[in-house]
Amino acid sequence: MELLSGADMIARFLKDEGVERIFGYPGGAALHIYDALFRQDSVQHILVRHEQAATHAADGYARATGKPGVVLVTSGPGATNAVTGIATAYMDSIPMVVLCGQVASHLIGEDAFQETDIVGVTRPVVKHSFSIRHPSQIPEVLKKAFYLAATGRPGPVVVDIPKDMTAPTERYEYVYPKKVKIRSYNPVTRGHAGQIKKAVDMMLKSRRPVFYTGGGIVTGHASEALTDLVQRLGFPITTTLMGIGGYPQGDRQSLGWLGMHGSYEANMAMHHADLIIAIGARFDDRVTNNTSKFCPTAKIVHVDIDPSSISKTVRADVPIVGAAGSVIDEMISLVQGREPASGEALAEWWQSIDGWRGEREGKLYEPSEAGEALKPQEVIEAVYRATRGEAFVTTDVGQHQMFAAQYYKFAKPNRFITSGGLGTMGFGFPAAMGVKLQFPQDDVVCFTGEGSFQMMMQELSTCKQFDVGVKIVNLNNQSLGMVRQWQDLNYKSRHAHSYMESLPDFAKLIEAYGFTALKVTTFDELAPALERAFADTSELVFLDIYVDPFEHVYPMQVPLGSMRDMLLSKTERT
């Protein structure tokens, strides 16, 4: 029998669970746990400079690997600083376990120093939460936390740990629980066979079908199966922002991604489709626009592991509750040897789609000319070429995020790492740290803007301490670009607090941390700067690239319109 303190149980459990590293920041209520981590060398602790960065770094790690990210913070402000990152993970269904120190049990409810009811605070933005009531519970509770975070529809789980539960003087039997059973939690894995057959029959009879796939393909490791199914059928496919890379974007059948800033052909195809096969997507408002005008001629097959997502905003004609991978596998077995009922209709459908593609060909943006400011789009395309399309790409939130999604063509899942549901500025840089620590030999690029970067720029210190060689591409337009775009369109260009005044000299800031910074103002400077930046995978390089401050992101759906109602430029709309 092995006797361990609660703190040592936590450290041992993390090792037994196969956790390689955790991200955190110490404080009084968590110090017993930190001491236990100090006395072992199996689990690496990454000391961030702000607890929000710990959650974003764990989130980036989870999105890139598919495994739960792990966070350790102290009570009170340590825990509340983590809330934004917890909500970010929750909105995008990312597996994460957040260990929060808490004041001693006898002080809970006494407004003790650094006490916060973090279970109550985070209740709306977690998949589940636990509070440790006795040290002997720790192994079982942690096993449940990891199981809940990673199964079904993934999400963050908070474990609240009062300080006396980790006291070094109290020891209890430790046994690593190899299995876990939660009576009230039985996530469905396989879809209903009859519903899947009905969906396949509809697919083969449809004349204008479109696959619409989301983050569930990526988190469900269903990309290969999806690619097989789509290519067997010859149907067009569009993805959500979170689903980017779930199907290779360079393939002819890919229409790109859809929605507010999605491609013209994707939105047009969705609007005119007679059947939408939605898999692992939740009909988010940034996709549907006005739900009363959404895809008026389409029947809808909706596959999702979360039954509460089906028919929540758009009614499904054929609902299928199940894991994306297993449902797609069954669909493949049912379509083998069968052809669409009307190959002629499908050919006509592709003619329409190719026509929409042709309408926009060469009109996506006006490249910069000699002496003009760079266009953000051409910067993204240049980075794509420099990295051969193989980098892990994280983004912050704003125009640069949309441009990165539009112009970096992802061929693989788990490579595009962005805050979709919550839209969290400050996400990209710490997320890139989490990815790079796991994949040190790969290029990891963070596309950011000067607004977003300043929210988490203190993590340069973390990168210095742990030799994290991310590449930071700052599309510097001296403003909150997306805010200003909306002000141009809806507020007669009254730019209320969207100009970023008193910006730092980023080169001096980066150099103060001991890193390399490159300033780019012209197209001629861009290629040499990228060559220098990507010469050494292990080196952190900051590219401060000045771009046209007046460039907008297009297409852009017209608010309250249908999917086909889009602004195509400052002077053109559908």
XYZ file of C-alpha atoms in Angstrom:
574
model
C 0.000 0.000 0.000
C 1.361 3.429 -0.992
C 0.466 6.407 1.205
C 0.619 9.880 -0.336
C -0.479 13.371 0.601
C -3.196 14.978 -1.520
C -0.597 17.147 -3.259
C 1.610 14.141 -4.043
C -1.469 12.277 -5.305
C -2.078 15.066 -7.817
C 1.504 14.988 -9.065
C 1.504 11.169 -9.262
C -1.884 11.068 -10.984
C -0.733 13.494 -13.691
C 2.225 11.216 -14.381
C 0.060 8.064 -14.406
C -2.453 9.763 -16.720
C 0.328 10.452 -19.210
C 0.290 14.244 -18.846
C 3.532 15.644 -20.242
C 3.232 19.262 -19.144
C 0.928 21.634 -17.359
C 0.654 25.409 -17.541
C 0.245 27.451 -14.420
C 1.100 30.189 -11.936
C 1.694 29.598 -8.208
C -0.007 31.174 -5.222
C -0.723 30.430 -1.578
C -3.608 27.990 -1.938
C -1.728 25.923 -4.534
C 1.718 25.834 -2.897
C 1.456 22.289 -1.519
C 0.769 21.119 -5.089
C 3.669 23.172 -6.430
C 5.974 21.655 -3.857
C 4.887 18.169 -4.942
C 5.569 19.061 -8.587
C 9.007 20.371 -7.607
C 9.856 16.992 -6.088
C 9.180 15.014 -9.284
C 10.539 15.203 -12.803
C 7.931 13.411 -14.944
C 5.544 16.316 -15.548
C 6.964 19.610 -16.809
C 5.424 22.780 -15.400
C 5.415 25.847 -17.681
C 5.369 29.060 -15.676
C 3.311 31.613 -17.600
C 3.157 35.322 -16.745
C -0.647 35.514 -16.504
C -3.190 32.808 -15.712
C -5.204 33.592 -18.848
C -2.122 32.636 -20.840
C -2.004 29.293 -18.990
C -5.485 28.402 -20.209
C -4.798 29.555 -23.781
C -1.508 27.628 -23.901
C -3.242 24.482 -22.619
C -6.004 25.124 -25.161
C -3.501 25.403 -28.032
C -1.841 22.181 -26.899
C -5.235 20.442 -26.790
C -6.279 21.646 -30.260
C -2.992 20.525 -31.797
C -2.817 17.114 -30.089
C -6.425 16.168 -29.335
C -5.458 15.494 -25.694
C -6.758 17.514 -22.721
C -4.681 20.554 -21.807
C -3.957 20.935 -18.082
C -3.845 24.149 -16.035
C -2.886 24.818 -12.408
C -3.770 28.116 -10.731
C -4.239 29.415 -7.227
C -7.432 30.624 -5.573
C -9.191 33.979 -5.966
C -7.590 36.161 -8.641
C -5.534 33.241 -9.957
C -8.713 31.322 -10.682
C -10.701 34.302 -11.969
C -7.848 35.279 -14.322
C -8.330 31.855 -15.926
C -12.053 32.335 -16.623
C -11.650 33.887 -20.093
C -9.538 30.951 -21.237
C -11.987 28.460 -19.734
C -14.851 30.149 -21.603
C -12.779 30.141 -24.816
C -12.299 26.365 -24.536
C -15.950 25.819 -23.644
C -17.281 27.701 -26.663
C -15.054 25.714 -29.045
C -15.495 22.310 -27.316
C -11.828 21.922 -26.351
C -10.798 19.347 -23.705
C -9.149 20.962 -20.685
C -8.719 20.205 -16.995
C -8.231 23.238 -14.732
C -6.919 22.575 -11.219
C -7.742 25.525 -8.959
C -6.320 25.969 -5.495
C -8.897 27.070 -2.921
C -8.776 28.393 0.639
C -8.872 25.786 3.384
C -12.219 24.018 3.855
C -13.022 25.642 7.197
C -12.583 29.115 5.632
C -14.909 28.593 2.658
C -17.783 31.067 2.912
C -15.891 33.325 5.326
C -14.667 35.812 2.673
C -11.164 34.602 3.436
C -8.103 36.093 1.777
C -8.135 35.225 -1.944
C -11.378 33.257 -1.662
C -13.655 33.033 -4.700
C -16.372 30.489 -5.423
C -14.746 29.441 -8.684
C -17.177 26.550 -9.170
C -20.025 29.077 -9.078
C -18.192 31.642 -11.195
C -17.382 29.162 -13.984
C -20.614 27.135 -13.925
C -21.964 28.584 -17.218
C -18.687 27.956 -19.090
C -17.586 24.472 -18.008
C -18.681 21.016 -19.039
C -18.557 19.990 -15.379
C -16.865 20.924 -12.121
C -15.764 19.157 -8.946
C -14.810 20.258 -5.457
C -12.525 17.976 -3.441
C -14.055 17.121 -0.042
C -11.465 14.602 1.178
C -7.896 13.867 -0.001
C -8.717 10.222 -0.649
C -11.148 11.349 -3.409
C -8.408 12.977 -5.489
C -7.450 10.075 -7.816
C -11.057 9.193 -8.656
C -12.155 12.826 -9.118
C -9.196 13.616 -11.375
C -9.873 10.486 -13.452
C -13.480 11.594 -13.875
C -12.340 15.110 -14.797
C -10.047 13.856 -17.586
C -12.698 11.407 -18.828
C -15.405 14.076 -18.955
C -13.129 16.622 -20.623
C -12.161 14.306 -23.484
C -15.273 12.235 -24.227
C -18.600 13.057 -25.838
C -18.594 16.719 -26.767
C -15.247 17.776 -25.249
C -14.948 20.741 -22.917
C -13.227 22.219 -19.863
C -13.620 20.703 -16.400
C -12.734 22.655 -13.233
C -11.474 20.892 -10.087
C -11.616 23.072 -6.960
C -9.020 21.924 -4.388
C -9.078 23.432 -0.857
C -5.579 23.848 0.566
C -6.109 21.456 3.477
C -6.907 18.672 0.958
C -3.262 18.818 -0.141
C -1.570 19.134 3.280
C 1.750 17.228 3.355
C 1.111 15.906 6.880
C -1.982 13.838 5.944
C -1.410 10.731 3.830
C -3.852 8.297 2.299
C -3.745 5.246 0.088
C -3.086 6.060 -3.562
C -4.309 3.796 -6.367
C -4.449 5.026 -9.953
C -7.990 4.342 -11.205
C -7.673 2.687 -14.627
C -11.395 2.938 -15.342
C -14.117 5.358 -14.431
C -17.875 5.090 -14.455
C -20.257 8.015 -14.099
C -23.812 6.785 -13.814
C -25.462 9.890 -15.248
C -22.996 10.329 -18.118
C -23.211 7.989 -21.078
C -22.165 9.813 -24.260
C -23.514 8.273 -27.436
C -20.858 7.060 -29.838
C -22.765 5.293 -32.617
C -25.603 6.950 -34.493
C -29.040 5.394 -35.059
C -28.693 2.941 -37.960
C -32.144 3.727 -39.366
C -31.492 7.473 -39.348
C -28.113 7.004 -41.035
C -29.738 4.885 -43.768
C -32.414 7.548 -44.268
C -29.701 10.227 -44.534
C -27.732 8.235 -47.117
C -30.876 7.632 -49.204
C -31.530 11.394 -49.201
C -27.905 12.089 -50.148
C -28.040 9.776 -53.159
C -31.357 11.255 -54.345
C -30.366 14.916 -53.908
C -29.675 17.129 -56.909
C -27.808 19.991 -55.180
C -26.111 18.548 -52.068
C -23.517 20.263 -49.883
C -21.511 18.907 -46.953
C -21.280 21.454 -44.134
C -18.739 20.282 -41.542
C -17.424 21.820 -38.342
C -15.059 21.460 -35.419
C -16.570 18.086 -34.528
C -14.666 16.602 -37.467
C -11.382 17.865 -36.009
C -12.031 17.026 -32.342
C -13.582 13.704 -33.380
C -10.499 12.685 -35.440
C -12.828 12.102 -38.410
C -10.927 13.963 -41.123
C -9.725 10.907 -43.077
C -13.151 9.277 -43.039
C -14.807 12.537 -44.107
C -12.373 12.970 -47.012
C -13.090 9.401 -48.134
C -16.873 9.901 -48.039
C -16.849 13.267 -49.808
C -14.584 12.056 -52.587
C -16.604 8.867 -53.112
C -19.768 10.923 -53.601
C -18.236 13.805 -55.569
C -20.239 16.351 -53.537
C -19.034 19.878 -52.726
C -17.969 20.545 -49.139
C -17.695 23.663 -47.039
C -16.453 23.941 -43.457
C -16.950 26.272 -40.537
C -14.075 28.359 -39.181
C -13.516 25.667 -36.532
C -13.655 22.914 -39.162
C -10.872 24.346 -41.337
C -8.419 21.596 -42.282
C -10.945 18.835 -41.609
C -11.041 18.504 -45.406
C -8.042 19.554 -47.548
C -8.722 23.124 -48.675
C -6.731 22.782 -51.874
C -8.970 19.995 -53.180
C -11.349 20.884 -56.037
C -14.412 19.736 -54.039
C -13.603 22.181 -51.224
C -15.532 25.449 -51.422
C -13.545 26.947 -48.545
C -15.292 27.966 -45.372
C -18.686 29.599 -45.063
C -20.514 32.269 -43.132
C -19.957 35.916 -42.311
C -16.550 36.142 -44.005
C -16.680 32.814 -45.816
C -16.112 32.349 -49.524
C -18.611 33.592 -52.090
C -19.041 30.144 -53.655
C -19.527 28.440 -50.266
C -22.287 30.838 -49.217
C -23.958 30.718 -52.629
C -23.868 26.920 -52.723
C -25.365 26.676 -49.243
C -28.176 29.080 -50.129
C -29.151 27.193 -53.296
C -28.640 23.634 -52.003
C -31.491 21.138 -51.787
C -29.711 19.037 -49.148
C -27.245 20.078 -46.438
C -25.338 17.307 -44.679
C -24.144 18.993 -41.464
C -21.597 16.979 -39.465
C -20.022 18.238 -36.242
C -21.298 21.793 -36.767
C -23.817 23.704 -34.664
C -25.408 26.247 -37.045
C -23.720 29.155 -35.314
C -25.068 32.655 -36.009
C -21.829 33.550 -37.838
C -22.723 30.822 -40.336
C -26.481 31.068 -40.722
C -26.975 34.855 -40.728
C -30.777 35.279 -40.454
C -32.140 31.808 -39.627
C -35.567 32.678 -41.105
C -33.846 33.123 -44.510
C -31.356 30.269 -44.111
C -31.087 27.889 -47.072
C -34.793 28.072 -48.018
C -34.864 25.083 -50.393
C -32.727 22.678 -48.362
C -33.543 19.592 -46.340
C -31.093 19.181 -43.458
C -29.284 16.123 -42.151
C -27.603 17.031 -38.844
C -25.004 14.750 -37.227
C -23.722 15.833 -33.815
C -22.444 14.107 -30.696
C -24.337 16.619 -28.536
C -28.125 16.093 -28.769
C -28.760 19.610 -27.411
C -27.136 21.109 -30.538
C -29.499 19.390 -32.960
C -32.472 21.541 -34.061
C -31.421 24.209 -31.540
C -31.321 27.027 -34.081
C -32.205 25.340 -37.411
C -34.607 22.389 -37.563
C -33.078 19.124 -38.754
C -35.100 16.879 -41.065
C -32.889 13.892 -40.204
C -31.265 14.234 -36.768
C -28.445 11.795 -35.952
C -26.854 11.798 -32.498
C -23.436 10.203 -32.622
C -19.689 10.645 -32.989
C -18.730 12.058 -36.385
C -16.204 9.330 -37.147
C -18.458 6.336 -36.498
C -21.438 7.911 -38.336
C -19.278 8.705 -41.375
C -17.876 5.152 -41.367
C -21.422 3.775 -41.499
C -22.298 6.199 -44.290
C -19.274 4.986 -46.278
C -20.380 1.363 -45.917
C -23.878 2.295 -47.158
C -22.730 4.276 -50.223
C -20.205 1.686 -51.433
C -21.136 0.502 -54.896
C -23.987 3.011 -55.229
C -24.162 6.069 -57.479
C -26.133 9.303 -57.033
C -29.565 8.925 -58.638
C -28.947 11.843 -60.991
C -25.344 12.216 -62.094
C -26.564 14.758 -64.638
C -28.077 16.950 -61.907
C -24.854 16.751 -59.902
C -22.868 17.801 -62.986
C -25.195 20.811 -63.444
C -24.752 21.645 -59.761
C -20.964 21.691 -60.209
C -21.396 23.940 -63.262
C -23.256 26.454 -61.073
C -20.573 26.254 -58.379
C -17.747 26.657 -60.896
C -19.628 29.657 -62.280
C -19.690 31.291 -58.837
C -16.000 30.522 -58.458
C -15.284 32.104 -61.813
C -17.180 35.276 -60.887
C -14.756 35.947 -58.050
C -11.550 34.702 -59.674
C -8.937 37.444 -59.681
C -11.249 39.787 -57.754
C -10.521 38.749 -54.185
C -8.274 41.732 -53.453
C -6.146 44.337 -55.210
C -2.441 43.549 -54.667
C -0.257 46.417 -53.519
C 1.748 48.332 -56.088
C 5.228 49.831 -55.746
C 5.227 52.450 -53.016
C 1.861 51.336 -51.582
C 1.249 49.736 -48.206
C 1.184 45.942 -48.200
C -2.182 44.208 -48.328
C -2.713 41.827 -45.398
C -3.912 39.131 -47.813
C -0.598 39.055 -49.687
C 1.278 38.768 -46.385
C -0.717 35.634 -45.478
C -0.090 34.159 -48.926
C 3.637 34.879 -48.612
C 3.781 33.140 -45.215
C 1.893 30.190 -46.727
C 4.556 29.881 -49.415
C 7.413 30.336 -46.931
C 6.076 27.506 -44.746
C 4.955 25.311 -47.680
C 1.497 25.264 -46.127
C 2.707 22.981 -43.347
C 2.874 25.263 -40.298
C 0.730 25.161 -37.218
C -1.092 28.492 -37.396
C -2.604 30.242 -34.408
C -4.423 33.552 -34.578
C -5.743 36.213 -32.351
C -9.115 37.735 -33.225
C -9.964 40.358 -35.797
C -9.249 41.065 -39.449
C -5.942 39.175 -39.375
C -7.826 36.082 -38.156
C -10.220 36.206 -41.109
C -7.430 36.844 -43.619
C -5.431 33.914 -42.205
C -8.461 31.636 -42.526
C -9.104 32.822 -46.081
C -5.595 32.780 -47.532
C -3.619 30.095 -45.683
C -4.885 26.889 -47.316
C -4.855 24.109 -44.729
C -4.512 20.527 -45.936
C -4.590 18.869 -42.496
C -6.717 19.024 -39.346
C -5.430 20.390 -36.006
C -3.261 22.969 -37.809
C -5.538 26.028 -37.666
C -5.869 27.072 -34.044
C -8.156 30.020 -33.378
C -10.802 31.247 -30.951
C -14.047 30.831 -32.858
C -16.993 30.900 -30.460
C -15.788 33.412 -27.869
C -13.558 35.444 -30.191
C -10.833 36.029 -27.604
C -8.221 38.678 -28.329
C -4.946 37.609 -26.714
C -5.523 33.919 -27.529
C -3.043 33.461 -30.372
C 0.356 34.018 -28.788
C -0.024 31.795 -25.693
C -1.825 29.171 -27.818
C 1.220 29.156 -30.122
C 3.442 28.553 -27.066
C 1.371 25.512 -26.117
C 1.680 24.111 -29.634
C 5.392 24.838 -30.049
C 6.341 23.204 -26.752
C 4.739 19.995 -28.021
C 6.032 20.258 -31.603
C 9.438 21.940 -31.307
C 10.594 20.871 -34.784
C 7.577 22.356 -36.593
C 6.989 25.926 -37.687
C 4.398 27.518 -35.411
C 3.122 30.872 -36.661
C 0.961 33.288 -34.685
C -0.895 35.822 -36.826
C -1.797 38.749 -34.615
C -2.571 42.443 -34.612
C -1.128 45.166 -32.447
C -4.354 45.260 -30.395
C -4.447 41.534 -29.651
C -0.717 41.143 -29.124
C -0.600 43.739 -26.357
C -3.103 41.693 -24.329
C -0.658 38.823 -23.781
C 2.726 40.211 -24.817
C 4.182 39.526 -21.360
C 4.399 35.876 -22.440
C 7.583 36.825 -24.296
C 9.128 36.260 -20.870
C 7.768 32.692 -20.787
C 9.171 32.069 -24.271
C 12.555 33.327 -23.057
C 12.584 31.037 -20.037
C 11.522 27.891 -21.909
C 13.139 28.553 -25.339
C 9.846 28.658 -27.240
C 10.624 29.581 -30.850
C 7.303 30.715 -32.274
C 7.083 33.105 -35.228
C 4.864 36.114 -34.536
C 3.463 37.893 -37.592
C 1.984 41.221 -36.518
C -0.264 42.689 -39.223
C 0.145 46.246 -38.025
C -2.609 48.571 -39.226
C -2.405 50.873 -36.191
C -6.052 50.205 -35.344
C -8.565 47.675 -34.109
C -9.159 46.683 -37.701
C -12.417 44.739 -37.432
C -13.934 47.309 -35.095
C -13.004 50.037 -37.530
C -14.429 48.049 -40.460
C -17.795 47.862 -38.698
C -17.576 51.572 -37.913
C -16.915 52.284 -41.604
C -19.941 50.220 -42.626
C -22.441 51.051 -39.887
C -21.355 54.282 -38.180
C -20.420 56.528 -41.120
C -16.710 56.017 -40.379
C -16.931 57.489 -36.904
C -13.900 55.677 -35.512
C -14.708 55.758 -31.813
C -11.648 54.458 -29.951
C -10.596 52.063 -32.702
C -7.279 53.783 -33.490
C -4.398 52.389 -31.464
C -2.519 55.441 -30.298
C 0.750 55.407 -28.327
C 1.844 52.041 -29.729
C 5.202 50.770 -28.476
C 8.213 50.434 -30.713
C 7.717 46.692 -31.130
C 11.299 46.144 -32.303
C 12.713 47.610 -29.077
C 10.155 45.713 -26.988
C 11.037 42.376 -28.582
C 14.759 43.084 -28.363
C 14.389 43.927 -24.663
C 13.351 40.307 -24.171
C 16.376 39.164 -26.179
C 14.604 38.198 -29.387
C 14.841 39.233 -33.037
C 12.374 41.728 -34.525
C 12.049 42.579 -38.212
C 10.133 45.565 -39.555
C 8.528 45.292 -42.999
C 6.908 48.208 -44.803
C 7.150 47.294 -48.513
C 6.535 44.226 -50.658
C 10.232 44.050 -51.577
C 11.159 43.673 -47.907
C 8.650 40.883 -47.267
C 10.319 37.822 -48.861
C 13.798 38.452 -47.352
C 12.224 39.030 -43.921
C 10.293 35.760 -44.107
C 13.393 33.896 -45.249
C 15.271 35.255 -42.230
C 12.386 34.532 -39.852
C 12.007 30.875 -40.881
C 15.728 30.112 -41.179
C 15.863 28.606 -37.682
C 12.830 26.694 -36.380
C 13.920 27.131 -32.757
C 14.265 30.936 -32.807
C 11.494 33.322 -31.777
C 11.160 36.046 -34.428
C 8.683 38.924 -34.417
C 7.694 40.331 -37.805
C 6.176 43.798 -37.513
C 4.523 44.122 -40.922
C 2.828 47.404 -41.729
C -0.286 46.799 -43.829
C -2.909 48.951 -45.508
C -4.956 50.366 -42.608
C -8.011 50.885 -44.844
C -8.349 47.305 -46.115
C -11.584 45.499 -45.260
C -12.326 41.769 -45.046
C -14.596 40.592 -47.854
C -16.875 38.826 -48.572
C -18.999 39.970 -45.640
C -22.565 38.869 -45.107
C -25.168 41.615 -44.935
C -26.595 41.557 -41.387
C -30.067 39.948 -41.121
C -29.859 38.754 -44.717
C -29.650 35.271 -46.185
C -26.403 33.436 -46.879
C -26.282 34.806 -50.431
C -26.554 38.449 -49.279
C -22.938 39.608 -49.207
C -20.792 42.691 -49.542
C -18.042 41.790 -52.016
C -16.024 45.006 -51.784
C -16.475 48.572 -50.571
C -18.594 49.299 -53.664
C -20.067 45.936 -54.682
C -22.668 43.626 -53.192
C -24.652 40.628 -54.350
